[in-house]
Amino acid sequence: MKKLSSYHEIFPKKTPIHLLFNSKSIHMNVNRILTRGFTFTLLIILVSTLIIACKKELHEEKKSVQEQELKQLREAVSSFGDIRKAQAAGYDTEVTGYRSQMGFHYINASLVDDKFEITKPELLLYAPYGKDSLKFVAVEYATPINDINNPPPVPEGFSGSNDVWEINTEFNLWTLHVWVKLENPHGIFAPHNTKLP
């Protein structure tokens, strides 16, 4: 078999270029390429839109679940605006003294375990209000850490990723604040609230 080495061996000199490619075949090829490119681009846009919509829907669903969980919590602690009711329910020991941008921490020692239970926070936070009274401002969840150098995984917590647990090395606990009674400019799960002194 003879090896072809040049354009002129494939297409003899006497064959005009316009006979090799007529305008109809070029037009069809260009149209085919453009149509495929447009279809592919449209497909990419459609798939991207679906992915974004699904992520947004999932985020909204998690947000809705979290709102329901916060509603359950608020209902469970609604009577604790009166500190005497909180004390009667077992939140009878103040453990920290006043902490800046947090308040006083009243613990229910019988609830301290390695379980996260939305309606059973381990601590209630109260802030000075007026001359001689305290105002219920937040709850705090706390789960013990036996070995502070090798802490267990972060507790499950609320749905979504907004609740950020912290390690309290003073008491060897995983802790999470939830500002259910005093709005927090830094978010409901922030550890400190700048509305408090």
PDB file of C-alpha atoms in Angstrom:
ATOM      1  CA  MET A   1       0.000   0.000   0.000  1.00  0.00           C
ATOM      2  CA  LYS A   2       1.346   3.389  -0.982  1.00  0.00           C
ATOM      3  CA  LYS A   3       1.822   5.942   1.783  1.00  0.00           C
ATOM      4  CA  LEU A   4       0.404   9.363   0.948  1.00  0.00           C
ATOM      5  CA  SER A   5       2.656  12.178   1.957  1.00  0.00           C
ATOM      6  CA  SER A   6       1.006  15.374   0.852  1.00  0.00           C
ATOM      7  CA  TYR A   7      -2.290  17.129   0.328  1.00  0.00           C
ATOM      8  CA  HIS A   8      -1.818  16.992  -3.429  1.00  0.00           C
ATOM      9  CA  GLU A   9      -1.495  13.248  -3.378  1.00  0.00           C
ATOM     10  CA  ILE A  10      -4.859  12.995  -1.641  1.00  0.00           C
ATOM     11  CA  PHE A  11      -6.516  15.723  -3.682  1.00  0.00           C
ATOM     12  CA  PRO A  12      -4.936  16.176  -7.095  1.00  0.00           C
ATOM     13  CA  LYS A  13      -4.037  19.748  -8.129  1.00  0.00           C
ATOM     14  CA  LYS A  14      -6.723  19.873 -10.713  1.00  0.00           C
ATOM     15  CA  THR A  15      -9.536  19.381  -8.131  1.00  0.00           C
ATOM     16  CA  PRO A  16     -10.771  22.845  -7.108  1.00  0.00           C
ATOM     17  CA  ILE A  17     -11.321  23.308  -3.362  1.00  0.00           C
ATOM     18  CA  HIS A  18     -14.919  24.421  -3.850  1.00  0.00           C
ATOM     19  CA  LEU A  19     -15.700  20.988  -5.302  1.00  0.00           C
ATOM     20  CA  LEU A  20     -14.312  19.235  -2.235  1.00  0.00           C
ATOM     21  CA  PHE A  21     -16.599  21.076   0.188  1.00  0.00           C
ATOM     22  CA  ASN A  22     -19.813  22.519  -1.051  1.00  0.00           C
ATOM     23  CA  SER A  23     -21.537  25.315   0.861  1.00  0.00           C
ATOM     24  CA  LYS A  24     -24.477  23.100   1.833  1.00  0.00           C
ATOM     25  CA  SER A  25     -22.281  20.548   3.646  1.00  0.00           C
ATOM     26  CA  ILE A  26     -20.326  23.301   5.414  1.00  0.00           C
ATOM     27  CA  HIS A  27     -23.565  24.997   6.477  1.00  0.00           C
ATOM     28  CA  MET A  28     -24.963  21.685   7.769  1.00  0.00           C
ATOM     29  CA  ASN A  29     -21.766  20.962   9.730  1.00  0.00           C
ATOM     30  CA  VAL A  30     -21.731  24.440  11.274  1.00  0.00           C
ATOM     31  CA  ASN A  31     -25.423  24.133  12.182  1.00  0.00           C
ATOM     32  CA  ARG A  32     -24.850  20.692  13.692  1.00  0.00           C
ATOM     33  CA  ILE A  33     -21.935  21.983  15.793  1.00  0.00           C
ATOM     34  CA  LEU A  34     -23.881  25.047  16.949  1.00  0.00           C
ATOM     35  CA  THR A  35     -26.976  22.982  17.753  1.00  0.00           C
ATOM     36  CA  ARG A  36     -24.966  20.458  19.757  1.00  0.00           C
ATOM     37  CA  GLY A  37     -23.122  23.255  21.586  1.00  0.00           C
ATOM     38  CA  PHE A  38     -26.368  25.062  22.386  1.00  0.00           C
ATOM     39  CA  THR A  39     -28.019  21.838  23.559  1.00  0.00           C
ATOM     40  CA  PHE A  40     -25.029  20.997  25.762  1.00  0.00           C
ATOM     41  CA  THR A  41     -24.977  24.518  27.248  1.00  0.00           C
ATOM     42  CA  LEU A  42     -28.718  24.351  27.890  1.00  0.00           C
ATOM     43  CA  LEU A  43     -28.296  20.968  29.571  1.00  0.00           C
ATOM     44  CA  ILE A  44     -25.521  22.327  31.828  1.00  0.00           C
ATOM     45  CA  ILE A  45     -27.706  25.299  32.823  1.00  0.00           C
ATOM     46  CA  LEU A  46     -30.660  23.016  33.560  1.00  0.00           C
ATOM     47  CA  VAL A  47     -28.610  20.604  35.689  1.00  0.00           C
ATOM     48  CA  SER A  48     -26.975  23.499  37.582  1.00  0.00           C
ATOM     49  CA  THR A  49     -30.368  25.060  38.276  1.00  0.00           C
ATOM     50  CA  LEU A  50     -31.726  21.761  39.593  1.00  0.00           C
ATOM     51  CA  ILE A  51     -28.719  21.256  41.887  1.00  0.00           C
ATOM     52  CA  ILE A  52     -29.029  24.789  43.302  1.00  0.00           C
ATOM     53  CA  ALA A  53     -32.781  24.388  43.794  1.00  0.00           C
ATOM     54  CA  CYS A  54     -32.314  21.067  45.600  1.00  0.00           C
ATOM     55  CA  LYS A  55     -29.640  22.527  47.897  1.00  0.00           C
ATOM     56  CA  LYS A  56     -31.861  25.514  48.696  1.00  0.00           C
ATOM     57  CA  GLU A  57     -34.826  23.227  49.376  1.00  0.00           C
ATOM     58  CA  LEU A  58     -32.701  21.020  51.648  1.00  0.00           C
ATOM     59  CA  HIS A  59     -31.410  24.104  53.499  1.00  0.00           C
ATOM     60  CA  GLU A  60     -34.979  25.407  53.938  1.00  0.00           C
ATOM     61  CA  GLU A  61     -36.100  21.977  55.150  1.00  0.00           C
ATOM     62  CA  LYS A  62     -33.299  21.852  57.756  1.00  0.00           C
ATOM     63  CA  LYS A  63     -34.098  25.428  58.792  1.00  0.00           C
ATOM     64  CA  SER A  64     -37.756  24.486  59.221  1.00  0.00           C
ATOM     65  CA  VAL A  65     -36.817  21.445  61.341  1.00  0.00           C
ATOM     66  CA  GLN A  66     -34.519  23.614  63.463  1.00  0.00           C
ATOM     67  CA  GLU A  67     -37.314  26.171  63.956  1.00  0.00           C
ATOM     68  CA  GLN A  68     -39.591  23.359  65.169  1.00  0.00           C
ATOM     69  CA  GLU A  69     -36.887  22.174  67.570  1.00  0.00           C
ATOM     70  CA  LEU A  70     -36.453  25.706  68.943  1.00  0.00           C
ATOM     71  CA  LYS A  71     -40.215  25.973  69.362  1.00  0.00           C
ATOM     72  CA  GLN A  72     -40.199  22.727  71.388  1.00  0.00           C
ATOM     73  CA  LEU A  73     -37.403  24.115  73.561  1.00  0.00           C
ATOM     74  CA  ARG A  74     -39.186  27.431  74.144  1.00  0.00           C
ATOM     75  CA  GLU A  75     -42.360  25.601  75.157  1.00  0.00           C
ATOM     76  CA  ALA A  76     -40.439  23.308  77.523  1.00  0.00           C
ATOM     77  CA  VAL A  77     -38.781  26.209  79.369  1.00  0.00           C
ATOM     78  CA  SER A  78     -41.604  28.753  79.136  1.00  0.00           C
ATOM     79  CA  SER A  79     -42.401  28.629  82.872  1.00  0.00           C
ATOM     80  CA  PHE A  80     -38.805  29.326  83.917  1.00  0.00           C
ATOM     81  CA  GLY A  81     -39.188  33.094  83.601  1.00  0.00           C
ATOM     82  CA  ASP A  82     -39.973  32.742  87.289  1.00  0.00           C
ATOM     83  CA  ILE A  83     -36.722  31.551  88.866  1.00  0.00           C
ATOM     84  CA  ARG A  84     -38.638  29.922  91.727  1.00  0.00           C
ATOM     85  CA  LYS A  85     -40.297  27.566  89.226  1.00  0.00           C
ATOM     86  CA  ALA A  86     -36.897  26.770  87.730  1.00  0.00           C
ATOM     87  CA  GLN A  87     -35.505  26.015  91.193  1.00  0.00           C
ATOM     88  CA  ALA A  88     -38.502  23.805  91.969  1.00  0.00           C
ATOM     89  CA  ALA A  89     -37.817  21.931  88.698  1.00  0.00           C
ATOM     90  CA  GLY A  90     -34.256  21.145  89.827  1.00  0.00           C
ATOM     91  CA  TYR A  91     -32.287  24.148  88.519  1.00  0.00           C
ATOM     92  CA  ASP A  92     -31.357  25.010  92.081  1.00  0.00           C
ATOM     93  CA  THR A  93     -27.581  25.476  92.068  1.00  0.00           C
ATOM     94  CA  GLU A  94     -25.849  28.563  90.684  1.00  0.00           C
ATOM     95  CA  VAL A  95     -22.409  27.381  89.526  1.00  0.00           C
ATOM     96  CA  THR A  96     -20.488  30.270  87.954  1.00  0.00           C
ATOM     97  CA  GLY A  97     -21.305  33.598  89.527  1.00  0.00           C
ATOM     98  CA  TYR A  98     -22.108  36.318  87.033  1.00  0.00           C
ATOM     99  CA  ARG A  99     -20.286  35.772  83.728  1.00  0.00           C
ATOM    100  CA  SER A 100     -19.918  38.757  81.436  1.00  0.00           C
ATOM    101  CA  GLN A 101     -22.231  38.625  78.401  1.00  0.00           C
ATOM    102  CA  MET A 102     -23.762  35.384  79.721  1.00  0.00           C
ATOM    103  CA  GLY A 103     -25.295  35.781  83.166  1.00  0.00           C
ATOM    104  CA  PHE A 104     -25.696  33.431  86.120  1.00  0.00           C
ATOM    105  CA  HIS A 105     -25.739  29.686  85.339  1.00  0.00           C
ATOM    106  CA  TYR A 106     -28.241  27.540  87.240  1.00  0.00           C
ATOM    107  CA  ILE A 107     -27.684  23.811  86.775  1.00  0.00           C
ATOM    108  CA  ASN A 108     -29.981  20.831  87.092  1.00  0.00           C
ATOM    109  CA  ALA A 109     -27.362  18.221  88.014  1.00  0.00           C
ATOM    110  CA  SER A 110     -29.759  15.325  87.417  1.00  0.00           C
ATOM    111  CA  LEU A 111     -29.843  16.202  83.694  1.00  0.00           C
ATOM    112  CA  VAL A 112     -26.065  16.174  83.162  1.00  0.00           C
ATOM    113  CA  ASP A 113     -25.317  13.114  81.044  1.00  0.00           C
ATOM    114  CA  ASP A 114     -23.946  12.299  77.599  1.00  0.00           C
ATOM    115  CA  LYS A 115     -27.323  12.750  75.865  1.00  0.00           C
ATOM    116  CA  PHE A 116     -28.595  15.814  74.030  1.00  0.00           C
ATOM    117  CA  GLU A 117     -32.284  16.279  74.758  1.00  0.00           C
ATOM    118  CA  ILE A 118     -33.866  19.354  73.201  1.00  0.00           C
ATOM    119  CA  THR A 119     -36.463  19.864  75.925  1.00  0.00           C
ATOM    120  CA  LYS A 120     -34.061  19.210  78.821  1.00  0.00           C
ATOM    121  CA  PRO A 121     -31.193  21.712  78.853  1.00  0.00           C
ATOM    122  CA  GLU A 122     -28.769  21.163  81.706  1.00  0.00           C
ATOM    123  CA  LEU A 123     -28.452  24.856  82.617  1.00  0.00           C
ATOM    124  CA  LEU A 124     -30.604  27.989  82.625  1.00  0.00           C
ATOM    125  CA  LEU A 125     -29.029  31.436  82.329  1.00  0.00           C
ATOM    126  CA  TYR A 126     -30.353  34.465  84.196  1.00  0.00           C
ATOM    127  CA  ALA A 127     -29.180  38.072  83.990  1.00  0.00           C
ATOM    128  CA  PRO A 128     -29.679  40.891  86.483  1.00  0.00           C
ATOM    129  CA  TYR A 129     -32.846  42.811  85.732  1.00  0.00           C
ATOM    130  CA  GLY A 130     -33.895  45.896  87.603  1.00  0.00           C
ATOM    131  CA  LYS A 131     -32.838  46.354  91.189  1.00  0.00           C
ATOM    132  CA  ASP A 132     -33.260  42.938  92.784  1.00  0.00           C
ATOM    133  CA  SER A 133     -34.488  40.498  90.176  1.00  0.00           C
ATOM    134  CA  LEU A 134     -33.202  38.132  87.535  1.00  0.00           C
ATOM    135  CA  LYS A 135     -34.423  37.698  83.979  1.00  0.00           C
ATOM    136  CA  PHE A 136     -34.335  34.330  82.203  1.00  0.00           C
ATOM    137  CA  VAL A 137     -32.281  34.844  79.012  1.00  0.00           C
ATOM    138  CA  ALA A 138     -30.911  31.541  77.705  1.00  0.00           C
ATOM    139  CA  VAL A 139     -30.350  27.841  78.169  1.00  0.00           C
ATOM    140  CA  GLU A 140     -27.120  25.937  77.979  1.00  0.00           C
ATOM    141  CA  TYR A 141     -26.636  22.305  77.059  1.00  0.00           C
ATOM    142  CA  ALA A 142     -23.716  20.515  78.656  1.00  0.00           C
ATOM    143  CA  THR A 143     -22.367  17.006  78.204  1.00  0.00           C
ATOM    144  CA  PRO A 144     -19.402  15.746  80.224  1.00  0.00           C
ATOM    145  CA  ILE A 145     -15.963  15.058  78.812  1.00  0.00           C
ATOM    146  CA  ASN A 146     -14.154  12.375  80.826  1.00  0.00           C
ATOM    147  CA  ASP A 147     -10.745  12.961  79.232  1.00  0.00           C
ATOM    148  CA  ILE A 148     -10.268  16.580  78.165  1.00  0.00           C
ATOM    149  CA  ASN A 149      -7.182  15.556  76.152  1.00  0.00           C
ATOM    150  CA  ASN A 150      -9.262  13.066  74.181  1.00  0.00           C
ATOM    151  CA  PRO A 151     -12.802  14.482  74.021  1.00  0.00           C
ATOM    152  CA  PRO A 152     -15.674  12.459  72.585  1.00  0.00           C
ATOM    153  CA  PRO A 153     -17.314  13.597  69.345  1.00  0.00           C
ATOM    154  CA  VAL A 154     -19.402  16.757  69.424  1.00  0.00           C
ATOM    155  CA  PRO A 155     -22.949  16.030  70.635  1.00  0.00           C
ATOM    156  CA  GLU A 156     -25.625  15.729  67.954  1.00  0.00           C
ATOM    157  CA  GLY A 157     -27.377  18.993  68.813  1.00  0.00           C
ATOM    158  CA  PHE A 158     -29.946  20.792  66.704  1.00  0.00           C
ATOM    159  CA  SER A 159     -30.649  20.061  63.043  1.00  0.00           C
ATOM    160  CA  GLY A 160     -28.471  21.921  60.578  1.00  0.00           C
ATOM    161  CA  SER A 161     -25.003  23.292  61.204  1.00  0.00           C
ATOM    162  CA  ASN A 162     -25.716  26.551  63.028  1.00  0.00           C
ATOM    163  CA  ASP A 163     -25.203  25.207  66.540  1.00  0.00           C
ATOM    164  CA  VAL A 164     -21.512  25.289  67.336  1.00  0.00           C
ATOM    165  CA  TRP A 165     -20.539  23.432  70.485  1.00  0.00           C
ATOM    166  CA  GLU A 166     -17.516  24.523  72.510  1.00  0.00           C
ATOM    167  CA  ILE A 167     -15.301  22.715  74.969  1.00  0.00           C
ATOM    168  CA  ASN A 168     -15.409  24.229  78.449  1.00  0.00           C
ATOM    169  CA  THR A 169     -12.092  23.293  80.052  1.00  0.00           C
ATOM    170  CA  GLU A 170     -13.085  24.736  83.437  1.00  0.00           C
ATOM    171  CA  PHE A 171     -15.801  22.111  83.911  1.00  0.00           C
ATOM    172  CA  ASN A 172     -14.729  19.532  81.257  1.00  0.00           C
ATOM    173  CA  LEU A 173     -17.924  19.839  79.226  1.00  0.00           C
ATOM    174  CA  TRP A 174     -19.149  20.206  75.686  1.00  0.00           C
ATOM    175  CA  THR A 175     -21.422  23.278  75.885  1.00  0.00           C
ATOM    176  CA  LEU A 176     -23.970  24.997  73.671  1.00  0.00           C
ATOM    177  CA  HIS A 177     -25.821  28.226  74.495  1.00  0.00           C
ATOM    178  CA  VAL A 178     -29.251  28.936  73.042  1.00  0.00           C
ATOM    179  CA  TRP A 179     -30.586  32.456  73.542  1.00  0.00           C
ATOM    180  CA  VAL A 180     -34.285  31.634  73.680  1.00  0.00           C
ATOM    181  CA  LYS A 181     -35.404  34.628  75.756  1.00  0.00           C
ATOM    182  CA  LEU A 182     -33.001  37.416  74.796  1.00  0.00           C
ATOM    183  CA  GLU A 183     -32.213  38.133  71.166  1.00  0.00           C
ATOM    184  CA  ASN A 184     -28.515  37.830  70.424  1.00  0.00           C
ATOM    185  CA  PRO A 185     -27.044  40.026  67.658  1.00  0.00           C
ATOM    186  CA  HIS A 186     -24.458  37.299  66.998  1.00  0.00           C
ATOM    187  CA  GLY A 187     -27.012  34.526  66.541  1.00  0.00           C
ATOM    188  CA  ILE A 188     -29.151  32.333  68.726  1.00  0.00           C
ATOM    189  CA  PHE A 189     -26.323  29.809  69.296  1.00  0.00           C
ATOM    190  CA  ALA A 190     -23.499  32.283  70.024  1.00  0.00           C
ATOM    191  CA  PRO A 191     -21.815  31.696  73.396  1.00  0.00           C
ATOM    192  CA  HIS A 192     -21.826  35.395  74.389  1.00  0.00           C
ATOM    193  CA  ASN A 193     -24.509  38.046  74.077  1.00  0.00           C
ATOM    194  CA  THR A 194     -23.298  41.632  73.772  1.00  0.00           C
ATOM    195  CA  LYS A 195     -26.683  42.898  74.968  1.00  0.00           C
ATOM    196  CA  LEU A 196     -25.568  41.878  78.453  1.00  0.00           C
ATOM    197  CA  PRO A 197     -22.828  43.670  80.422  1.00  0.00           C
TER     198      PRO A 197
END
